[in-house]
Short mmCIF file of C-alpha atoms in Angstrom, two decimals:
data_model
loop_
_atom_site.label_atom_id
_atom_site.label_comp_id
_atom_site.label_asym_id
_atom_site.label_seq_id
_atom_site.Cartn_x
_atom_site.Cartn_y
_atom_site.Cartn_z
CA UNK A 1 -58.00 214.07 85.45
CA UNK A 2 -55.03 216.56 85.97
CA UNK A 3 -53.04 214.40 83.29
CA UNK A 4 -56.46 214.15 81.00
CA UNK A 5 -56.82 218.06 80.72
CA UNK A 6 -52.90 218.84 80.08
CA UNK A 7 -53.43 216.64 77.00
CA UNK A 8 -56.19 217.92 75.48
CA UNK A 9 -54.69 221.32 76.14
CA UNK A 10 -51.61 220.25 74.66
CA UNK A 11 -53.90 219.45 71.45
CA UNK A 12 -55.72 222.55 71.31
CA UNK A 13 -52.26 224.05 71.22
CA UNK A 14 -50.72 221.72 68.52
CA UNK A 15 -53.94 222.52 66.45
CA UNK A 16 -54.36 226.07 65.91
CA UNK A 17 -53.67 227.86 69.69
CA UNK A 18 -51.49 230.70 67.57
CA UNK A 19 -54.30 231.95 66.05
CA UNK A 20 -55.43 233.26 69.83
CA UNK A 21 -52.73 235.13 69.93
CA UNK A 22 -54.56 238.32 68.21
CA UNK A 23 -57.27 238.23 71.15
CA UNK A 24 -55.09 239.38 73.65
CA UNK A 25 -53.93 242.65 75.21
CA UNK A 26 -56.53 245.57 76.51
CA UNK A 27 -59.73 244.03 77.31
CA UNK A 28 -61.20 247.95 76.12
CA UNK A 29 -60.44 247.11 72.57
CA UNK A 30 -62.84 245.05 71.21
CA UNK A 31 -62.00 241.71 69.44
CA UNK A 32 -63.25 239.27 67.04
CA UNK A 33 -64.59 235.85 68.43
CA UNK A 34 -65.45 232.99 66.33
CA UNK A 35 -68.75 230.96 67.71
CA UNK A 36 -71.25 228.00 66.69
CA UNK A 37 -74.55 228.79 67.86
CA UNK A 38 -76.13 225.29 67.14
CA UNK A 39 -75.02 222.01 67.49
CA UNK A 40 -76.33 218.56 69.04
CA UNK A 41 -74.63 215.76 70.84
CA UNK A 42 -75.62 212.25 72.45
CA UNK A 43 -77.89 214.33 74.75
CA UNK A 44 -80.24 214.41 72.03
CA UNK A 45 -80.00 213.72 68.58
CA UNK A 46 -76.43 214.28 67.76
CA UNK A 47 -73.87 210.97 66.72
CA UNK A 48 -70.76 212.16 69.37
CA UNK A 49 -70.26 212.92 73.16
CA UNK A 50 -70.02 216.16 73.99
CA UNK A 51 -66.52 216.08 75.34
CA UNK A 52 -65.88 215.40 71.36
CA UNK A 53 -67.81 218.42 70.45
CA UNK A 54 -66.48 220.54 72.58
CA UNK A 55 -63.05 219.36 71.59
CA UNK A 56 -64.01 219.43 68.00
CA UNK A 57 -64.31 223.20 68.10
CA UNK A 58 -62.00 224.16 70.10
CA UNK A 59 -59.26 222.45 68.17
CA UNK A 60 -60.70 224.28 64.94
CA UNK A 61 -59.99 227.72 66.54
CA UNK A 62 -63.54 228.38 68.03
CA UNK A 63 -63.68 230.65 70.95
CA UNK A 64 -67.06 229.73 71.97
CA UNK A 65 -69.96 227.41 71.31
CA UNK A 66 -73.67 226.66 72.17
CA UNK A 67 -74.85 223.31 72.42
CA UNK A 68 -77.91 223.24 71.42
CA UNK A 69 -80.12 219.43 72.40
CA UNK A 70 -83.62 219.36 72.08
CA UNK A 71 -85.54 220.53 74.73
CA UNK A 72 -83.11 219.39 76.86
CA UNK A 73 -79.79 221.00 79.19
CA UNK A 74 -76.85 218.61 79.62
CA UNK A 75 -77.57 217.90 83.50
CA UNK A 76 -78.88 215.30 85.05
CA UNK A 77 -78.50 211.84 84.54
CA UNK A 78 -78.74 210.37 80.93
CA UNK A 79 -77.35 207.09 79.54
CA UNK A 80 -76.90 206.47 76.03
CA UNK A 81 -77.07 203.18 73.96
CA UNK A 82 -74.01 203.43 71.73
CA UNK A 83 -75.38 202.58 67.78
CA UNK A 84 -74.60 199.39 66.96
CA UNK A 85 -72.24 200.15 63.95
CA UNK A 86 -68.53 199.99 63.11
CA UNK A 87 -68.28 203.73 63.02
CA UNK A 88 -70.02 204.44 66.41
CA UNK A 89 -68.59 201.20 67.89
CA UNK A 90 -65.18 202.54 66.94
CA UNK A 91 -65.95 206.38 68.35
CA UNK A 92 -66.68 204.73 71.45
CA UNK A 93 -63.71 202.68 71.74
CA UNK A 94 -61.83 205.99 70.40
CA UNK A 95 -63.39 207.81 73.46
CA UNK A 96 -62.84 205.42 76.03
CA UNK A 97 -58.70 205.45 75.33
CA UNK A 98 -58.60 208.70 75.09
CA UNK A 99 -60.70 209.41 78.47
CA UNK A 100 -59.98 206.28 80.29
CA UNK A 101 -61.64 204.40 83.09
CA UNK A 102 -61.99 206.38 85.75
CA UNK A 103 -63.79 208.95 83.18
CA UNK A 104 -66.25 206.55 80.70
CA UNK A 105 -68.72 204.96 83.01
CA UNK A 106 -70.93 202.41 80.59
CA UNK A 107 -72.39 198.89 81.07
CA UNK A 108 -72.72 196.38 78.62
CA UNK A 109 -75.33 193.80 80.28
CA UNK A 110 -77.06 193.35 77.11
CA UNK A 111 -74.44 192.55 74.26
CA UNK A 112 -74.84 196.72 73.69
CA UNK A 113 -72.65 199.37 75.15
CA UNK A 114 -75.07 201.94 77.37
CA UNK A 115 -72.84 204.94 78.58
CA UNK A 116 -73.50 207.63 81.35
CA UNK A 117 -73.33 210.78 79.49
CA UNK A 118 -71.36 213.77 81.12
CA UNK A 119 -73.24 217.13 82.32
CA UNK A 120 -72.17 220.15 81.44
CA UNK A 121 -70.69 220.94 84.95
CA UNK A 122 -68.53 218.03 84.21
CA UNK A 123 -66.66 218.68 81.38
CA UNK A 124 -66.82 222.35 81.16
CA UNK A 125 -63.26 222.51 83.32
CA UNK A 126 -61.53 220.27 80.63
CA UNK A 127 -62.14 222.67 77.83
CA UNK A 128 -63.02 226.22 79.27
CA UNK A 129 -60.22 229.30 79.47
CA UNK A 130 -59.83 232.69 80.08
CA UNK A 131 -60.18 234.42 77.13
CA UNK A 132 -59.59 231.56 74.79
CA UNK A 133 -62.38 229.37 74.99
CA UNK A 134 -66.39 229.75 76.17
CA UNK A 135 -69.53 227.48 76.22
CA UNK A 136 -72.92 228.81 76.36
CA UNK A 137 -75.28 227.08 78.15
CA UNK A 138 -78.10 226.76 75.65
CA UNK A 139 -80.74 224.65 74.03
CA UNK A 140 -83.00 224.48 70.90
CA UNK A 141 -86.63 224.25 71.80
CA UNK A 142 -87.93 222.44 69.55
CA UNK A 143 -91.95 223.14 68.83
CA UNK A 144 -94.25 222.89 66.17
CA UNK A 145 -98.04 222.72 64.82
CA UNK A 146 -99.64 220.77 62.62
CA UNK A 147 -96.43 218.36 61.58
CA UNK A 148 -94.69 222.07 61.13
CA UNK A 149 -91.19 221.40 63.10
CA UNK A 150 -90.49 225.41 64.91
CA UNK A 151 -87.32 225.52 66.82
CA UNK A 152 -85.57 228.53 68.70
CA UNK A 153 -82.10 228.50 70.04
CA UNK A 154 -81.79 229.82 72.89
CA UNK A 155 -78.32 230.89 74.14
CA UNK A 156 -77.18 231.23 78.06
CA UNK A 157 -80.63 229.96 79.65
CA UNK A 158 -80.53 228.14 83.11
CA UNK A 159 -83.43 225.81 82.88
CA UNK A 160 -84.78 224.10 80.43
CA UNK A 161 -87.59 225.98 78.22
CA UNK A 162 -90.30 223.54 77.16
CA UNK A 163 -91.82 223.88 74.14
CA UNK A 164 -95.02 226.32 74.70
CA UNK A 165 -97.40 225.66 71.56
CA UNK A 166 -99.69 228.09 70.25
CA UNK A 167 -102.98 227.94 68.13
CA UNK A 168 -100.27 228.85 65.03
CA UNK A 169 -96.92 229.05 63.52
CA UNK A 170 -96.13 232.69 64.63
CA UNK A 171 -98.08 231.93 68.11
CA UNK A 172 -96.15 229.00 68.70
CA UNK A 173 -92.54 231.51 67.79
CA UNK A 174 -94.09 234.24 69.70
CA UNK A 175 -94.51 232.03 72.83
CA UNK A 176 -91.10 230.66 73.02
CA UNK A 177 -89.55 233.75 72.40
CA UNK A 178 -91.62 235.08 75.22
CA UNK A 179 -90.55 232.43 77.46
CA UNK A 180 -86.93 233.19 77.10
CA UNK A 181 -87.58 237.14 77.24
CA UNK A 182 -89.07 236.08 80.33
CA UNK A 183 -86.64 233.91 82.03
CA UNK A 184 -83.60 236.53 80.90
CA UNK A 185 -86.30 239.46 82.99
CA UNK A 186 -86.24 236.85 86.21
CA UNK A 187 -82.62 235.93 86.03
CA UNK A 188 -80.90 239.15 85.36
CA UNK A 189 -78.76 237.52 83.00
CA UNK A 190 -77.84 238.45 79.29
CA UNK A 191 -79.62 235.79 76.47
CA UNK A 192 -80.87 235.15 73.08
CA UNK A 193 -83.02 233.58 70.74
CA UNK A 194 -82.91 232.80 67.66
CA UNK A 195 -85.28 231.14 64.32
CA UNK A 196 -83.67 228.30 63.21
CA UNK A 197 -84.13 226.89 59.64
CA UNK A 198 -86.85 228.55 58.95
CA UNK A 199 -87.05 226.01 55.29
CA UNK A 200 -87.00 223.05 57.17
CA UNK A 201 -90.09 221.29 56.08
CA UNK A 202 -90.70 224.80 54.63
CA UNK A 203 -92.81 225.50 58.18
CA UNK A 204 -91.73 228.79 58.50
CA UNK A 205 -92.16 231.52 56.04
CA UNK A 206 -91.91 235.32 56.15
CA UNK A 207 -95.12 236.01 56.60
CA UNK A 208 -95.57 233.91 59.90
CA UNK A 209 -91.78 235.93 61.13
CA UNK A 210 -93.22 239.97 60.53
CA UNK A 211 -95.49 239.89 63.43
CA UNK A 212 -93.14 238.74 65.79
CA UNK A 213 -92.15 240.75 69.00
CA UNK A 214 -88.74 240.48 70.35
CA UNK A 215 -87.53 238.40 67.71
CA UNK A 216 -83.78 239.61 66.73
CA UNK A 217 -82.14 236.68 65.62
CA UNK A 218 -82.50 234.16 61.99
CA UNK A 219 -80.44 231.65 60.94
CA UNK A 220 -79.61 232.70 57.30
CA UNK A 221 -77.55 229.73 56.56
CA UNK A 222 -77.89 226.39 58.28
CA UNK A 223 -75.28 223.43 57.13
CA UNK A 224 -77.68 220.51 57.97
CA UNK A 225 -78.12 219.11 54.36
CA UNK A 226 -82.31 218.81 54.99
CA UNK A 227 -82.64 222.77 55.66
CA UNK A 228 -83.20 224.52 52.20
CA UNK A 229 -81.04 227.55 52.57
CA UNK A 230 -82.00 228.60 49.25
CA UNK A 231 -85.38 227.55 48.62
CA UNK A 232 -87.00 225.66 45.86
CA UNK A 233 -89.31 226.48 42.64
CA UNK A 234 -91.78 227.69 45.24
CA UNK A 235 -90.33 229.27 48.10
CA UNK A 236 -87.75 231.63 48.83
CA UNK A 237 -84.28 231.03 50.31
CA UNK A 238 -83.75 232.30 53.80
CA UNK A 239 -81.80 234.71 52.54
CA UNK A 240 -84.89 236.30 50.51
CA UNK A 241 -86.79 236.22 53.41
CA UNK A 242 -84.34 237.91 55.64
CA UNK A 243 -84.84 240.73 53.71
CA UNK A 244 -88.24 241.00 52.91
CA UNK A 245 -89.22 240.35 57.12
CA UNK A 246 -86.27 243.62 57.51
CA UNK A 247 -88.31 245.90 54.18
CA UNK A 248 -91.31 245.54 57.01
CA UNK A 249 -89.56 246.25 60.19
CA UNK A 250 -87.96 248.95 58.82
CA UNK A 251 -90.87 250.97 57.88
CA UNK A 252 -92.55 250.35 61.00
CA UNK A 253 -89.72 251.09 62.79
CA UNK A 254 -88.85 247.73 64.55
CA UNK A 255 -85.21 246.88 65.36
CA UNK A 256 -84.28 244.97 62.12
CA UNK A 257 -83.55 241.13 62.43
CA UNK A 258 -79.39 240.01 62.58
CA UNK A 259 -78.73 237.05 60.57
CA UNK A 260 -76.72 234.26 62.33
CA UNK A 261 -74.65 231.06 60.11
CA UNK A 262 -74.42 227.85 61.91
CA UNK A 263 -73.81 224.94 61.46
CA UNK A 264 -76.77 222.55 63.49
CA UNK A 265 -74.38 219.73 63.49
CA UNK A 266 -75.60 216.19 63.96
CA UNK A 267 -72.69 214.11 62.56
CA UNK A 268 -68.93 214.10 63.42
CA UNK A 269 -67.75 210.76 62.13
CA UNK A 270 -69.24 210.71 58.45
CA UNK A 271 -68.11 213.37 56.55
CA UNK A 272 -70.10 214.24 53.58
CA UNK A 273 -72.34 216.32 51.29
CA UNK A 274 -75.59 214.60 53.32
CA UNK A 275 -74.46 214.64 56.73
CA UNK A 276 -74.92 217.78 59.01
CA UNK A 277 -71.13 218.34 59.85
CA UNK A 278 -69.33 221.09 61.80
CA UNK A 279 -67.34 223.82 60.05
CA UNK A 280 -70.47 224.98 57.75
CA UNK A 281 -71.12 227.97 59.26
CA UNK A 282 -70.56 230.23 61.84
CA UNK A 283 -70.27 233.68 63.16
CA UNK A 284 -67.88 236.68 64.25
CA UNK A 285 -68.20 238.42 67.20
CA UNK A 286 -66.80 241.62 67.81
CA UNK A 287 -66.83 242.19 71.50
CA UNK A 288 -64.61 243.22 74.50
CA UNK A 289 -63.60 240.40 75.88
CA UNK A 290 -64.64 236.49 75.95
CA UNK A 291 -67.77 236.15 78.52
CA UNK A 292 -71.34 236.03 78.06
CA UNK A 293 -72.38 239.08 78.65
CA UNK A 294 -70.29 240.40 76.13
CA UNK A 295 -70.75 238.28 72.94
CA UNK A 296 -74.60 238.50 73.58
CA UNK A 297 -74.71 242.49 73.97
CA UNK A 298 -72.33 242.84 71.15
CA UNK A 299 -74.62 240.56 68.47
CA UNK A 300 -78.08 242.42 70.25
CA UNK A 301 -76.01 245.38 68.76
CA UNK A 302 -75.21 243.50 65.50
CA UNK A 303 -71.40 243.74 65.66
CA UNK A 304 -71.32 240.95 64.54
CA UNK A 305 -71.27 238.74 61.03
CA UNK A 306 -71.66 235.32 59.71
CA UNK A 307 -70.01 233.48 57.92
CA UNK A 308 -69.23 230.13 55.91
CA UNK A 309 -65.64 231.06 55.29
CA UNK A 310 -64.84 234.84 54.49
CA UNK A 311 -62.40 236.25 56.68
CA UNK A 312 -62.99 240.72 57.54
CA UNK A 313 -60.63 242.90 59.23
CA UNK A 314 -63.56 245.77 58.92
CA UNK A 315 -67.01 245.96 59.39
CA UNK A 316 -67.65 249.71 60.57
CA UNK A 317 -70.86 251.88 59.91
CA UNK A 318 -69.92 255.79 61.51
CA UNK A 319 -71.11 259.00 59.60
CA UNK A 320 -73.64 257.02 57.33
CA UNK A 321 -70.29 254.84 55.73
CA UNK A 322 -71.09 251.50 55.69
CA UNK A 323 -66.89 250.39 55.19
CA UNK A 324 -66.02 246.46 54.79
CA UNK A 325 -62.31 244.83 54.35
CA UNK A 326 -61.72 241.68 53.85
CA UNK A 327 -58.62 239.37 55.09
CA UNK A 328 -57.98 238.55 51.51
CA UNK A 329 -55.94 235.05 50.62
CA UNK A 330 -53.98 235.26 48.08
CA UNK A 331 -55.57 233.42 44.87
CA UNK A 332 -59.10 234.40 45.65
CA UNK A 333 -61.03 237.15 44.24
CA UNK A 334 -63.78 238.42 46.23
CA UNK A 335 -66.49 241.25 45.31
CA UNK A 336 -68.65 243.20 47.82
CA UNK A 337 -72.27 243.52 47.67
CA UNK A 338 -74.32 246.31 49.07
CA UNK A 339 -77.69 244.79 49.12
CA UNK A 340 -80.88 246.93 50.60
CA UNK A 341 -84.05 249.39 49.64
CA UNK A 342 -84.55 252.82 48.59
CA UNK A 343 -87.51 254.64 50.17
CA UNK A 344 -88.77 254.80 46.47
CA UNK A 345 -87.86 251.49 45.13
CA UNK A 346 -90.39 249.37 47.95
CA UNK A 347 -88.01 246.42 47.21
CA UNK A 348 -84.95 245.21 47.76
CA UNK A 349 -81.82 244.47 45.20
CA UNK A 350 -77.92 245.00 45.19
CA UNK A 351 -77.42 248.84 45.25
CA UNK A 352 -73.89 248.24 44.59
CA UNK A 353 -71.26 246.14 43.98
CA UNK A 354 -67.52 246.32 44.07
CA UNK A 355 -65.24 243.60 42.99
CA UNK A 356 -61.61 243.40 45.50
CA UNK A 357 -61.79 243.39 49.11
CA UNK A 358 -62.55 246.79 50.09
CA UNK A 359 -65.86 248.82 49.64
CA UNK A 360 -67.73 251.70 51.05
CA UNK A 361 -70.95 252.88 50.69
CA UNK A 362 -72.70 256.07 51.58
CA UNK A 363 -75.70 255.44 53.71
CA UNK A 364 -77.94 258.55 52.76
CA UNK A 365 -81.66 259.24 54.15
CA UNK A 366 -83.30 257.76 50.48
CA UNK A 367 -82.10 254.42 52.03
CA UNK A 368 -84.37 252.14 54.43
CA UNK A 369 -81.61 249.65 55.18
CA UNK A 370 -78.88 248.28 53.58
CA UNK A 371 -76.32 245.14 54.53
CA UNK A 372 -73.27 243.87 52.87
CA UNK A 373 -72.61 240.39 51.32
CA UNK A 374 -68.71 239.27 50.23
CA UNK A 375 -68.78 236.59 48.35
CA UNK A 376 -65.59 235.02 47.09
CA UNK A 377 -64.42 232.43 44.44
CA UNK A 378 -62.97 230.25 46.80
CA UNK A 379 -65.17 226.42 46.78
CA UNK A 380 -66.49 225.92 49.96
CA UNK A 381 -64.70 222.72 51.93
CA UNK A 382 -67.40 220.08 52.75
CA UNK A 383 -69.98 222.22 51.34
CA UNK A 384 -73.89 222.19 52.00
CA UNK A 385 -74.84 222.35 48.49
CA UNK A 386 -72.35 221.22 45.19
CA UNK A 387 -70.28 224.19 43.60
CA UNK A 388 -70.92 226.48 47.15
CA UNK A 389 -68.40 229.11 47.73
CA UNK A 390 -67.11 230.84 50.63
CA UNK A 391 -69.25 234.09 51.66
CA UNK A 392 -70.05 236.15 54.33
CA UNK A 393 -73.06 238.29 55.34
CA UNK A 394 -72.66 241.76 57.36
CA UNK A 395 -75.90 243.01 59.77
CA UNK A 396 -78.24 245.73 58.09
CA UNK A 397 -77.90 249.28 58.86
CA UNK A 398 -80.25 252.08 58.69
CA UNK A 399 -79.38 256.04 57.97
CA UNK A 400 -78.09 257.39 61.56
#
């Protein structure tokens, strides 16, 4: 096992290590962290072991990652009947070499390969390190009414949440949100929660999010192909909705909602425009150092973005100056977009824009929140849509 972990380290190294290299020093000055906050494996619906999605990520220059399986933590004992296809035949045979015997336990009494999937307490030592790499014990609870699919990540927990139900959309959301509040009370422990996909099945909208409690957390932009980032002829795209749920808080004075990017990955061996691959989206943490504790209190602050692809070396809001700069490549043109609401106006739009990679914008008291979008003209690799480019969304402020 010694000789298994010196290899994949090796890999990690031989596959983007450098890039680590900015993370270190003084653990007082805070640093950016790149995470995925929702992806599946063989312990639920997911086509890969997690040993593969953990080394997926890492090897991709991810310092941390939530796996997220359906109502379910990766402990325990599970077995899982390999698909009987040449692509997750081959995956399989590709895992066993590169794991070996002593590692893959699986049977075969049946003509089908069944395989003993490893916990979390397993593998964890293979792929964790100081300050380099992280995994979040997590899960997505995965609810819903009336055929309406309503699922919550939930990020550090230590048992499994079960789905609580409710008479409603927003009951069921309320419950579940309560249920990790509740669990982060009894264990002292730092955690989150988050809406996923709210346009899946379109069984979420805005009006079942605004009378939440406790609710801090949306997924914006989800790469799973059957999500609807943006909406159809008769509902709005997440990204509509994330503002219109903040134009409430704000004037009743709730703690706006942060807007996550992830990329709910289901499929690592077909890459394509319709399967849910990793690398969609993710987001940026700006914290101290690389535990826990400290990428969770730095996003419950909201230093933090998301992101499909845009790169900043600023996000700072001091003195009512919202200031972004981007890590600009060369070739691609990027503009800025302050997006938000006057007190007057009662609705949101772009308050300014600012082509380049540098902006600023004076936060005065006529504002009730504003956020910043960068959008480049750079395509998006392995989009989630056709003609998708690379953008990235800053957390709302309000006037200090």
């Amino acid at each position: 096992m010694k000789q298994l972990k010196t290899k994949l380290l090796t890999a990690a190294l031989l596959s983007g290590i450098f890039l680590f290299y900015g993370f270190q020093g003084d653990k007082s000055t805070p640093k950016w962290y790149k995470g995925n906050l929702h992806c599946h494996s063989y312990w639920s619906d997911g086509d890969a072991f997690p040993e593969v999605v953990m080394e997926w990520y890492k090897s991709h220059g991810y310092q941390f990652i939530s796996l997220t399986d359906h109502n379910i933590l990766a402990e325990g004992e599970k077995w899982k009947l390999i698909p009987d296809n040449e692509t997750h035949l081959k995956a399989f045979g590709d895992y066993r070499a590169k794991y070996g015997p002593e590692w893959v336990k699986f049977s075969s009494d049946t003509g089908r390969f069944s395989v003993r999937l490893k916990t979390l307490e397993e593998y964890k030592s293979l792929f964790e390190e100081k300050n380099k790499f992280l995994i979040l014990p997590s899960e997505e609870i995965s609810d819903g009414i009336d055929k309406k699919p309503v699922h919550l990540c939930a990020a550090n927990i230590r048992s499994v949440i079960p789905p609580q139900k409710g008479g409603s959309v927003t009951e069921v959301m309320q419950n579940d949100i309560n249920a990790v509040l509740h669990q982060e009370k009894e264990t002292g422990l730092p955690m989150m929660v988050q809406i996923n996909h709210p346009n899946f099945h379109f069984a979420i909208t805005t009006e079942d999010i605004i009378p939440l409690e406790g609710a801090r957390f949306l997924e914006v932009y989800n790469g799973h192909p059957q999500v609807y980032n943006y909406g159809d002829e008769t509902h709005p795209g997440t990204e509509t909705m994330w503002d219109q749920i903040n134009l409430t808080f704000a004037r009743k004075g709730k703690p706006l909602l942060l807007a996550v990017a992830t990329d709910d990955t289901h499929s690592y061996h077909v890459q394509g425009i319709k399967s849910a691959n990793p690398g969609r989206g993710w987001v940026m943490v700006k914290a101290e150092e690389l535990t826990t504790a400290s990428l969770i209190e730095a996003m419950k602050r909201g230093d933090f973005y998301a992101s499909t692809g845009v790169t900043l070396k600023e996000v700072s809001f001091r003195k009512n100056r919202l200031k972004i700069s981007v890590q600009e490549e060369p070739g691609v043109n990027y503009k800025v977009q302050f997006i938000g609401c006057k007190k007057a106006d009662g609705q949101v739009s772009v308050l300014k824009e600012a082509p380049g990679g540098k902006a600023v914008f004076e936060v005065d008291r006529d504002i009730l929140f504003v956020r910043a979008k960068i959008v480049s003209d750079k395509m998006k690799e392995n989009p989630f849509r056709e003609g998708d480019r690379e953008v990235a969304w800053c957390q709302p402020v309000i006037p200090e």
